[in-house]
Tab-separated table of C-alpha atoms in Angstrom:
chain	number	residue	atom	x	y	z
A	1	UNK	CA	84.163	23.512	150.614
A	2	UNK	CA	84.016	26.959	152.385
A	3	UNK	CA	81.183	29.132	152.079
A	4	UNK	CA	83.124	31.573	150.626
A	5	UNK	CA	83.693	29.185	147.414
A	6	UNK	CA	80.563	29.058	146.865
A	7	UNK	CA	78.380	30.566	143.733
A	8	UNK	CA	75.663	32.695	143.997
A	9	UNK	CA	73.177	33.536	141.396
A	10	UNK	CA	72.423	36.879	139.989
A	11	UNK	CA	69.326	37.337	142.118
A	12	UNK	CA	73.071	38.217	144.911
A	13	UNK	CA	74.273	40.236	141.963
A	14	UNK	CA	76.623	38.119	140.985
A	15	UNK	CA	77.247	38.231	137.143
A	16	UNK	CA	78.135	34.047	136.302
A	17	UNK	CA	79.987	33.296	133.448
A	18	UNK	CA	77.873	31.896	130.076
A	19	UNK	CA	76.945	27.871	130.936
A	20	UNK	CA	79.781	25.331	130.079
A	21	UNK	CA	79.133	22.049	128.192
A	22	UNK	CA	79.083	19.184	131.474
A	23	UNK	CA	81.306	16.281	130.273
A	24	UNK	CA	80.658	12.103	131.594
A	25	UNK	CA	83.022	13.201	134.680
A	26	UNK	CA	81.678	16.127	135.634
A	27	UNK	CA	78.371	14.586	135.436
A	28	UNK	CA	79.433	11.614	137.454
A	29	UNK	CA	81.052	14.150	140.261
A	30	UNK	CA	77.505	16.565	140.423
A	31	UNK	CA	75.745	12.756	141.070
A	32	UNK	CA	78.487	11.631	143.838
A	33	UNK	CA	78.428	15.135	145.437
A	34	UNK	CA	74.220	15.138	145.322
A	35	UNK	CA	74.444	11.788	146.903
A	36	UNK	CA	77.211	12.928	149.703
A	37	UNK	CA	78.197	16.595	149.720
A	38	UNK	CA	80.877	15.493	152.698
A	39	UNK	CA	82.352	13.139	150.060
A	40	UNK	CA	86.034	13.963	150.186
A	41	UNK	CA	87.927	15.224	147.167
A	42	UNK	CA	90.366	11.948	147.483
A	43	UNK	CA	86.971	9.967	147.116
A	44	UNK	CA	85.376	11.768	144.504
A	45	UNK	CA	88.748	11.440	142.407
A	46	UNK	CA	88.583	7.452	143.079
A	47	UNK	CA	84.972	7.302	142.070
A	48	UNK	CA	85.443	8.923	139.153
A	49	UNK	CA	88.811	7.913	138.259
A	50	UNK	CA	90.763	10.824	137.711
A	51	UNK	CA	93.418	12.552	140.189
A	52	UNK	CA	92.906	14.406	143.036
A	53	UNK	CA	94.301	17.672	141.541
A	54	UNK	CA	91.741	17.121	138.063
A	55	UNK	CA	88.541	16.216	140.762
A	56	UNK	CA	89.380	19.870	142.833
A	57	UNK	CA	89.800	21.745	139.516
A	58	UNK	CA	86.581	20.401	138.340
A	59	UNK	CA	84.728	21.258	141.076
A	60	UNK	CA	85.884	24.592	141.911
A	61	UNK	CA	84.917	25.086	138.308
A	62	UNK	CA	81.353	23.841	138.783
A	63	UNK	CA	81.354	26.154	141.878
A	64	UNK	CA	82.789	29.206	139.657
A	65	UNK	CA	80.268	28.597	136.846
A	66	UNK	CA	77.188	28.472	139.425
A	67	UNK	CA	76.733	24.889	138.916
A	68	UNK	CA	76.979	23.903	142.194
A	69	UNK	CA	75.093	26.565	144.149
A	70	UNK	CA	76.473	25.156	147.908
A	71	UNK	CA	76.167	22.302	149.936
A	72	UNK	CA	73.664	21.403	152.670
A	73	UNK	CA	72.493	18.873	154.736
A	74	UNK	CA	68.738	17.729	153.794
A	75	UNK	CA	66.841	18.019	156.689
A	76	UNK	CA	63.527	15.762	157.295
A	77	UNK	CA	61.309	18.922	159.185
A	78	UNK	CA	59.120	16.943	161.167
A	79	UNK	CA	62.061	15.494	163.083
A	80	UNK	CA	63.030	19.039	163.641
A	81	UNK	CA	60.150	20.501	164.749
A	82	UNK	CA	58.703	21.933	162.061
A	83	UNK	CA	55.972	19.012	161.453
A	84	UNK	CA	53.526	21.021	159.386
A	85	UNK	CA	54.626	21.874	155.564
A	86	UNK	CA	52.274	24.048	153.131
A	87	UNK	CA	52.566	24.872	149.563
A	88	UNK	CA	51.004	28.414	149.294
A	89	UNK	CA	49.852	30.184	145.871
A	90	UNK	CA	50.286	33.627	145.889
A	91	UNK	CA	48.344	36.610	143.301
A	92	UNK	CA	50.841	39.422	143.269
A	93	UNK	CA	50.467	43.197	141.857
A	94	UNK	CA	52.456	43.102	138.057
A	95	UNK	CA	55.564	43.721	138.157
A	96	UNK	CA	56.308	43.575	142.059
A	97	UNK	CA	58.581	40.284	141.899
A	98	UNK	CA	61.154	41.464	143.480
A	99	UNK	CA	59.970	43.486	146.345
A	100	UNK	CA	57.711	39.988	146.789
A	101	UNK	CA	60.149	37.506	147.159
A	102	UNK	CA	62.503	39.849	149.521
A	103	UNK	CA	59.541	39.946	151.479
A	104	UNK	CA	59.538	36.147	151.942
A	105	UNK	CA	62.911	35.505	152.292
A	106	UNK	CA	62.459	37.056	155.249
A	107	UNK	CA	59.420	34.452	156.494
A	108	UNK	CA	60.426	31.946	158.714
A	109	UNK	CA	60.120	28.131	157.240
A	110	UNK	CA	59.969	29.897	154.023
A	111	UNK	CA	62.197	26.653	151.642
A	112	UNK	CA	61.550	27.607	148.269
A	113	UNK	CA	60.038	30.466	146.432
A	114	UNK	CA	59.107	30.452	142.889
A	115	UNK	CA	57.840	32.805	140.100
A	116	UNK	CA	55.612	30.618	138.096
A	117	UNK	CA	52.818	31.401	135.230
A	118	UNK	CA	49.542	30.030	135.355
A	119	UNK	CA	46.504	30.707	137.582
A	120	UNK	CA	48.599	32.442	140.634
A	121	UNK	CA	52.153	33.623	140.455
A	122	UNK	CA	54.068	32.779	143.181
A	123	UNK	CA	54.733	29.130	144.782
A	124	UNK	CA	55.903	29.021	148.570
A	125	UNK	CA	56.955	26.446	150.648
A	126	UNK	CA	56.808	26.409	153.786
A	127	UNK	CA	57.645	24.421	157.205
A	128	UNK	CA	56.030	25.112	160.654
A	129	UNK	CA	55.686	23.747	164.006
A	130	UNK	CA	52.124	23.646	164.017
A	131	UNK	CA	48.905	24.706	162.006
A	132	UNK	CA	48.694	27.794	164.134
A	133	UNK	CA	51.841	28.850	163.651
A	134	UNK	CA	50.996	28.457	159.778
A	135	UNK	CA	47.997	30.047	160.418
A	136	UNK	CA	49.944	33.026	161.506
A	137	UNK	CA	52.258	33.318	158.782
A	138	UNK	CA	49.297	33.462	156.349
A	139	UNK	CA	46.821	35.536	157.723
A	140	UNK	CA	49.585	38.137	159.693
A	141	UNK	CA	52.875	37.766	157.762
A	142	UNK	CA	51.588	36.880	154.406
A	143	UNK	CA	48.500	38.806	153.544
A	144	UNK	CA	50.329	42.016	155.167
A	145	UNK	CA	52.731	42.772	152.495
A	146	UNK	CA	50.666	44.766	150.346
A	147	UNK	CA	51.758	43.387	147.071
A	148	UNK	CA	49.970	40.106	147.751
A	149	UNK	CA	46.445	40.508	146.373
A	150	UNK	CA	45.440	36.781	147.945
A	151	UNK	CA	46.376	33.361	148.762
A	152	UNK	CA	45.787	29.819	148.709
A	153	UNK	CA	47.003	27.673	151.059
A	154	UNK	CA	47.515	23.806	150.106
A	155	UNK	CA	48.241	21.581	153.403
A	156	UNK	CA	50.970	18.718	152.946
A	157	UNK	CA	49.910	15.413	154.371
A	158	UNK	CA	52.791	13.464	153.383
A	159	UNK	CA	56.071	14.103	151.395
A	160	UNK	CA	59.015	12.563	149.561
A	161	UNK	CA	62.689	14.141	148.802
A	162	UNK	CA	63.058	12.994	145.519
A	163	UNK	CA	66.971	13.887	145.578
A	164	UNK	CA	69.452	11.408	145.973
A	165	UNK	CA	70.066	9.634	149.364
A	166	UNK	CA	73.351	10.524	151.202
C-alpha cells in the first residue's frame, strides 16, 4: 500500500467516517495483514477465499474507514541500537494535552504516547541507546516543557510484542 492510502486519525485533522460493522472476512484479512503487512493482495484473497478485486476493495475500505492506520515493520530496539526502553508517567497542567503530546512527538525514541486517568496523566514510551541518553531526555528534554509538572521514570528490564508474528 502507498503511504498516501493510508488513514490518519483526527489528532492529523482528518474527519473519518462513523465505524462500520467488521464482517468474518474482514476480520480474517486485519489478522493475515497483522501477521504479514507485505502479504500480497493475491494471497490475502486465497487466504480468505474471496477474489482479488473483493480482498483490494475491502482493504482500501479498512484503510478509508481508519481501520487500518498503516503498515510497519516491528522493530526489536535492542538490535537497533536503542537497547534501553522506559515507560515514563507524566503530571501535566489541566487542560494542556495537546500542546503536551506535540511536545513529545517531537522526542526522539518517543513509541507511544497516551492520555490516561489515574494517578499521572500521560504514559510514554520510550527507546534509547543507553541510560544516559535516557537520562537526558528526562531531566533536559522532558522536565523542560513547562507543562510537565513531574515525572516518573519506570526502567524496562525485559519485554514482549504481544502482536502477531510476521
Amino acid at each position: 500500500m502507498a503511504p498516501e492510502q493510508m488513514a490518519e486519525g483526527p489528532e492529523a485533522g482528518i474527519v473519518l467516517p462513523p465505524p462500520r460493522p467488521l464482517d468474518a472476512i474482514d476480520q480474517d484479512i486485519l489478522q493475515i495483514l497483522q501477521s504479514d503487512g507485505r502479504a500480497s493482495i493475491r494471497s490475502v484473497a486465497e487466504r480468505v477465499h474471496v477474489s482479488r478485486a473483493n480482498a483490494y476493495a475491502r482493504i482500501n475500505r479498512l484503510i478509508e474507514d481508519g481501520v487500518i492506520r498503516g503498515f510497519g515493520a516491528r522493530v526489536d530496539h535492542e538490535r537497533a541500537g536503542q537497547g534501553t526502553s522506559a515507560y515514563i508517567t507524566l503530571k501535566i497542567v489541566q487542560n494542556t494535552w495537546r500542546t503536551v503530546r506535540e511536545h513529545l512527538r517531537q522526542l526522539p525514541g518517543a513509541s507511544h504516547i497516551a492520555l490516561v486517568g489515574g494517578d499521572f496523566d500521560v504514559l510514554l514510551l520510550v527507546h534509547t541507546p543507553d541510560n544516559r541518553a535516557l537520562r537526558e531526555l528526562v531531566l533536559t528534554r522532558l522536565q523542560a516543557i513547562p507543562e510537565v509538572l513531574s515525572t516518573r521514570t519506570l526502567l524496562v528490564f525485559e519485554e514482549e510484542d504481544l502482536e502477531p508474528e510476521g
